[in-house]
PDB file of C-alpha atoms in Angstrom:
ATOM      1  CA  MET D   1     -59.569 -57.500 -23.891  1.00 61.00           C
ATOM      2  CA  ASN D   2     -56.712 -55.848 -25.752  1.00 71.00           C
ATOM      3  CA  ARG D   3     -56.098 -52.245 -24.582  1.00 74.00           C
ATOM      4  CA  LYS D   4     -53.553 -49.940 -26.194  1.00 76.00           C
ATOM      5  CA  HIS D   5     -52.078 -47.151 -24.137  1.00 74.00           C
ATOM      6  CA  PHE D   6     -51.201 -43.892 -25.825  1.00 80.00           C
ATOM      7  CA  GLY D   7     -49.093 -41.084 -24.399  1.00 83.00           C
ATOM      8  CA  PHE D   8     -46.130 -40.868 -22.085  1.00 85.00           C
ATOM      9  CA  THR D   9     -45.660 -42.138 -18.581  1.00 90.00           C
ATOM     10  CA  LEU D  10     -44.758 -39.824 -15.737  1.00 92.00           C
ATOM     11  CA  ILE D  11     -41.223 -41.270 -15.620  1.00 94.00           C
ATOM     12  CA  GLU D  12     -40.664 -40.557 -19.319  1.00 93.00           C
ATOM     13  CA  MET D  13     -41.842 -36.967 -18.863  1.00 95.00           C
ATOM     14  CA  MET D  14     -39.553 -36.477 -15.855  1.00 96.00           C
ATOM     15  CA  ILE D  15     -36.558 -37.796 -17.815  1.00 97.00           C
ATOM     16  CA  VAL D  16     -37.265 -35.368 -20.664  1.00 96.00           C
ATOM     17  CA  LEU D  17     -37.586 -32.459 -18.217  1.00 97.00           C
ATOM     18  CA  ALA D  18     -34.305 -33.423 -16.532  1.00 97.00           C
ATOM     19  CA  ILE D  19     -32.519 -33.490 -19.902  1.00 98.00           C
ATOM     20  CA  LEU D  20     -33.980 -30.089 -20.839  1.00 97.00           C
ATOM     21  CA  GLY D  21     -32.885 -28.684 -17.474  1.00 97.00           C
ATOM     22  CA  ILE D  22     -29.325 -29.895 -17.974  1.00 97.00           C
ATOM     23  CA  LEU D  23     -29.181 -28.442 -21.486  1.00 96.00           C
ATOM     24  CA  ALA D  24     -30.546 -25.101 -20.263  1.00 96.00           C
ATOM     25  CA  ALA D  25     -28.021 -25.013 -17.399  1.00 96.00           C
ATOM     26  CA  ILE D  26     -25.212 -25.290 -19.952  1.00 95.00           C
ATOM     27  CA  ALA D  27     -26.621 -23.249 -22.837  1.00 96.00           C
ATOM     28  CA  ILE D  28     -27.882 -20.135 -21.038  1.00 96.00           C
ATOM     29  CA  PRO D  29     -24.585 -19.131 -19.327  1.00 94.00           C
ATOM     30  CA  SER D  30     -22.694 -19.900 -22.530  1.00 94.00           C
ATOM     31  CA  TYR D  31     -25.012 -17.658 -24.542  1.00 95.00           C
ATOM     32  CA  GLN D  32     -24.726 -14.854 -21.977  1.00 93.00           C
ATOM     33  CA  GLY D  33     -20.926 -15.076 -22.229  1.00 93.00           C
ATOM     34  CA  TYR D  34     -21.196 -14.874 -26.005  1.00 94.00           C
ATOM     35  CA  LEU D  35     -23.311 -11.701 -25.706  1.00 93.00           C
ATOM     36  CA  ARG D  36     -20.746 -10.127 -23.313  1.00 93.00           C
ATOM     37  CA  ARG D  37     -17.874 -10.904 -25.683  1.00 94.00           C
ATOM     38  CA  ALA D  38     -19.841  -9.505 -28.641  1.00 93.00           C
ATOM     39  CA  ALA D  39     -20.561  -6.275 -26.720  1.00 93.00           C
ATOM     40  CA  CYS D  40     -16.867  -5.989 -25.831  1.00 94.00           C
ATOM     41  CA  GLU D  41     -15.725  -6.477 -29.435  1.00 94.00           C
ATOM     42  CA  ASP D  42     -18.304  -3.966 -30.639  1.00 93.00           C
ATOM     43  CA  ALA D  43     -17.137  -1.394 -28.083  1.00 93.00           C
ATOM     44  CA  LYS D  44     -13.544  -1.801 -29.296  1.00 94.00           C
ATOM     45  CA  ALA D  45     -14.565  -1.395 -32.944  1.00 93.00           C
ATOM     46  CA  THR D  46     -16.653   1.669 -32.112  1.00 93.00           C
ATOM     47  CA  MET D  47     -13.729   3.249 -30.254  1.00 94.00           C
ATOM     48  CA  VAL D  48     -11.498   2.772 -33.291  1.00 94.00           C
ATOM     49  CA  GLY D  49     -14.193   4.431 -35.417  1.00 93.00           C
ATOM     50  CA  ALA D  50     -14.365   7.314 -32.929  1.00 94.00           C
ATOM     51  CA  ALA D  51     -10.562   7.640 -33.070  1.00 94.00           C
ATOM     52  CA  ASN D  52     -10.792   7.898 -36.864  1.00 94.00           C
ATOM     53  CA  LEU D  53     -13.294  10.753 -36.484  1.00 93.00           C
ATOM     54  CA  MET D  54     -10.926  12.484 -34.064  1.00 94.00           C
ATOM     55  CA  GLU D  55      -8.084  12.172 -36.570  1.00 94.00           C
ATOM     56  CA  ARG D  56     -10.298  13.636 -39.291  1.00 94.00           C
ATOM     57  CA  PHE D  57     -11.219  16.480 -36.905  1.00 93.00           C
ATOM     58  CA  ARG D  58      -7.535  17.223 -36.303  1.00 94.00           C
ATOM     59  CA  ALA D  59      -6.761  17.161 -40.028  1.00 94.00           C
ATOM     60  CA  GLN D  60      -9.490  19.750 -40.616  1.00 94.00           C
ATOM     61  CA  ASN D  61      -8.840  21.948 -37.545  1.00 94.00           C
ATOM     62  CA  ASN D  62      -5.143  21.334 -36.788  1.00 94.00           C
ATOM     63  CA  THR D  63      -5.994  20.610 -33.126  1.00 93.00           C
ATOM     64  CA  TYR D  64      -7.916  18.196 -30.942  1.00 93.00           C
ATOM     65  CA  ALA D  65      -8.534  20.853 -28.266  1.00 91.00           C
ATOM     66  CA  THR D  66     -11.885  22.090 -29.586  1.00 91.00           C
ATOM     67  CA  ALA D  67     -13.325  18.608 -30.104  1.00 91.00           C
ATOM     68  CA  THR D  68     -16.610  17.949 -28.307  1.00 90.00           C
ATOM     69  CA  GLN D  69     -18.878  14.941 -27.873  1.00 88.00           C
ATOM     70  CA  ALA D  70     -20.694  16.127 -31.008  1.00 88.00           C
ATOM     71  CA  THR D  71     -17.456  15.406 -32.908  1.00 87.00           C
ATOM     72  CA  LEU D  72     -18.006  11.696 -32.291  1.00 90.00           C
ATOM     73  CA  GLY D  73     -21.511  11.756 -33.731  1.00 87.00           C
ATOM     74  CA  ALA D  74     -22.973   8.247 -33.802  1.00 86.00           C
ATOM     75  CA  TYR D  75     -19.704   6.873 -32.381  1.00 88.00           C
ATOM     76  CA  ALA D  76     -20.545   8.311 -28.953  1.00 90.00           C
ATOM     77  CA  GLN D  77     -22.203   4.984 -28.126  1.00 87.00           C
ATOM     78  CA  SER D  78     -21.735   1.319 -28.862  1.00 86.00           C
ATOM     79  CA  PRO D  79     -23.242  -0.302 -30.884  1.00 84.00           C
ATOM     80  CA  VAL D  80     -23.402   2.612 -33.312  1.00 82.00           C
ATOM     81  CA  ASP D  81     -26.527   1.627 -35.238  1.00 75.00           C
ATOM     82  CA  SER D  82     -28.672   0.164 -32.490  1.00 74.00           C
ATOM     83  CA  ASN D  83     -31.123   1.201 -29.815  1.00 77.00           C
ATOM     84  CA  SER D  84     -29.622  -1.383 -27.445  1.00 84.00           C
ATOM     85  CA  LYS D  85     -26.757   0.832 -26.255  1.00 89.00           C
ATOM     86  CA  GLN D  86     -24.090  -0.997 -24.240  1.00 92.00           C
ATOM     87  CA  THR D  87     -21.402   1.666 -23.672  1.00 93.00           C
ATOM     88  CA  ASP D  88     -20.957   5.437 -23.687  1.00 93.00           C
ATOM     89  CA  ILE D  89     -17.803   6.698 -25.372  1.00 93.00           C
ATOM     90  CA  VAL D  90     -16.453  10.062 -24.212  1.00 94.00           C
ATOM     91  CA  ILE D  91     -13.523  12.286 -25.149  1.00 94.00           C
ATOM     92  CA  VAL D  92     -11.347  12.864 -22.087  1.00 91.00           C
ATOM     93  CA  ASN D  93      -9.167  15.992 -21.850  1.00 88.00           C
ATOM     94  CA  PRO D  94      -8.606  16.857 -25.514  1.00 92.00           C
ATOM     95  CA  THR D  95      -5.529  19.059 -25.964  1.00 93.00           C
ATOM     96  CA  ALA D  96      -3.956  20.570 -29.052  1.00 93.00           C
ATOM     97  CA  THR D  97      -1.857  17.450 -29.593  1.00 94.00           C
ATOM     98  CA  GLY D  98      -3.739  14.582 -27.999  1.00 94.00           C
ATOM     99  CA  TYR D  99      -6.864  13.052 -26.552  1.00 95.00           C
ATOM    100  CA  SER D 100      -8.097   9.970 -24.803  1.00 95.00           C
ATOM    101  CA  LEU D 101     -11.326   8.064 -25.435  1.00 96.00           C
ATOM    102  CA  THR D 102     -13.034   6.111 -22.669  1.00 95.00           C
ATOM    103  CA  ALA D 103     -15.808   3.560 -23.135  1.00 94.00           C
ATOM    104  CA  THR D 104     -17.890   3.145 -19.991  1.00 94.00           C
ATOM    105  CA  PRO D 105     -20.550   0.421 -19.841  1.00 95.00           C
ATOM    106  CA  ILE D 106     -24.065   1.634 -19.086  1.00 93.00           C
ATOM    107  CA  ALA D 107     -25.785   0.395 -15.929  1.00 93.00           C
ATOM    108  CA  THR D 108     -28.153  -1.930 -17.794  1.00 91.00           C
ATOM    109  CA  GLY D 109     -25.573  -3.143 -20.320  1.00 90.00           C
ATOM    110  CA  ARG D 110     -23.921  -6.527 -20.670  1.00 92.00           C
ATOM    111  CA  LEU D 111     -20.518  -5.111 -19.677  1.00 93.00           C
ATOM    112  CA  ASN D 112     -21.745  -3.357 -16.521  1.00 93.00           C
ATOM    113  CA  GLY D 113     -19.338  -3.814 -13.630  1.00 92.00           C
ATOM    114  CA  LEU D 114     -16.503  -5.146 -15.806  1.00 94.00           C
ATOM    115  CA  GLY D 115     -14.505  -1.897 -16.031  1.00 94.00           C
ATOM    116  CA  THR D 116     -13.732   0.542 -18.849  1.00 95.00           C
ATOM    117  CA  LEU D 117     -11.819   0.598 -22.130  1.00 95.00           C
ATOM    118  CA  THR D 118      -9.456   3.435 -23.089  1.00 96.00           C
ATOM    119  CA  LEU D 119      -7.758   4.496 -26.317  1.00 96.00           C
ATOM    120  CA  SER D 120      -5.409   7.469 -26.706  1.00 96.00           C
ATOM    121  CA  SER D 121      -4.380   9.513 -29.717  1.00 94.00           C
ATOM    122  CA  ALA D 122      -0.955   7.845 -29.479  1.00 94.00           C
ATOM    123  CA  GLY D 123      -2.617   4.462 -30.006  1.00 93.00           C
ATOM    124  CA  VAL D 124      -2.167   3.361 -26.401  1.00 95.00           C
ATOM    125  CA  ARG D 125      -4.921   0.891 -25.565  1.00 95.00           C
ATOM    126  CA  GLY D 126      -5.905   0.038 -22.029  1.00 95.00           C
ATOM    127  CA  GLY D 127      -8.698  -0.482 -19.614  1.00 94.00           C
ATOM    128  CA  THR D 128      -9.687  -1.210 -16.060  1.00 94.00           C
ATOM    129  CA  GLY D 129     -11.191  -4.170 -14.268  1.00 94.00           C
ATOM    130  CA  ALA D 130     -11.966  -7.288 -16.284  1.00 91.00           C
ATOM    131  CA  LEU D 131     -11.673  -5.222 -19.480  1.00 92.00           C
ATOM    132  CA  ALA D 132      -8.029  -4.291 -18.757  1.00 90.00           C
ATOM    133  CA  ASN D 133      -6.727  -6.894 -21.218  1.00 90.00           C
ATOM    134  CA  ALA D 134      -9.709  -6.862 -23.571  1.00 91.00           C
ATOM    135  CA  TRP D 135      -7.824  -5.173 -26.414  1.00 91.00           C
ATOM    136  CA  GLY D 136      -6.025  -8.457 -27.020  1.00 86.00           C
ATOM    137  CA  SER D 137      -9.133 -10.602 -26.774  1.00 87.00           C
ATOM    138  CA  CYS D 138     -12.538 -10.343 -25.130  1.00 89.00           C
ATOM    139  CA  SER D 139     -12.617 -14.091 -24.526  1.00 84.00           C
ATOM    140  CA  GLY D 140     -11.518 -13.729 -20.896  1.00 80.00           C
ATOM    141  CA  ILE D 141     -14.578 -11.823 -19.717  1.00 79.00           C
TER     142      ILE D 141
END
């Protein structure tokens, strides 16, 4: 009698599952790192946009001192046009001649626990924690 067997053996299925497990172990952390770097780059771009709004405010009012969070409008969060907020951007101590912007990651965001980003009216860029050198490149986070 000639019998044909169709399907996969248990060994073949286990090999496929092992390969999928290895691929997932590599791909998932890599993708999460990509999402962190994207959130970091977006926060930097949003801060530059907020700085542009502050400069426009000063051109119209001849001072930064009366600037409020409402001055930043949509730029008070990053990303600007999304419901998946990653950072809050606040104006810190606006004076007549200067200001500082600080981007703080939200508790449920991808950048949580990595520090903050800062940008001053003089163009001084900085940060704390793992984000301290992020203005050069977010690839290190």
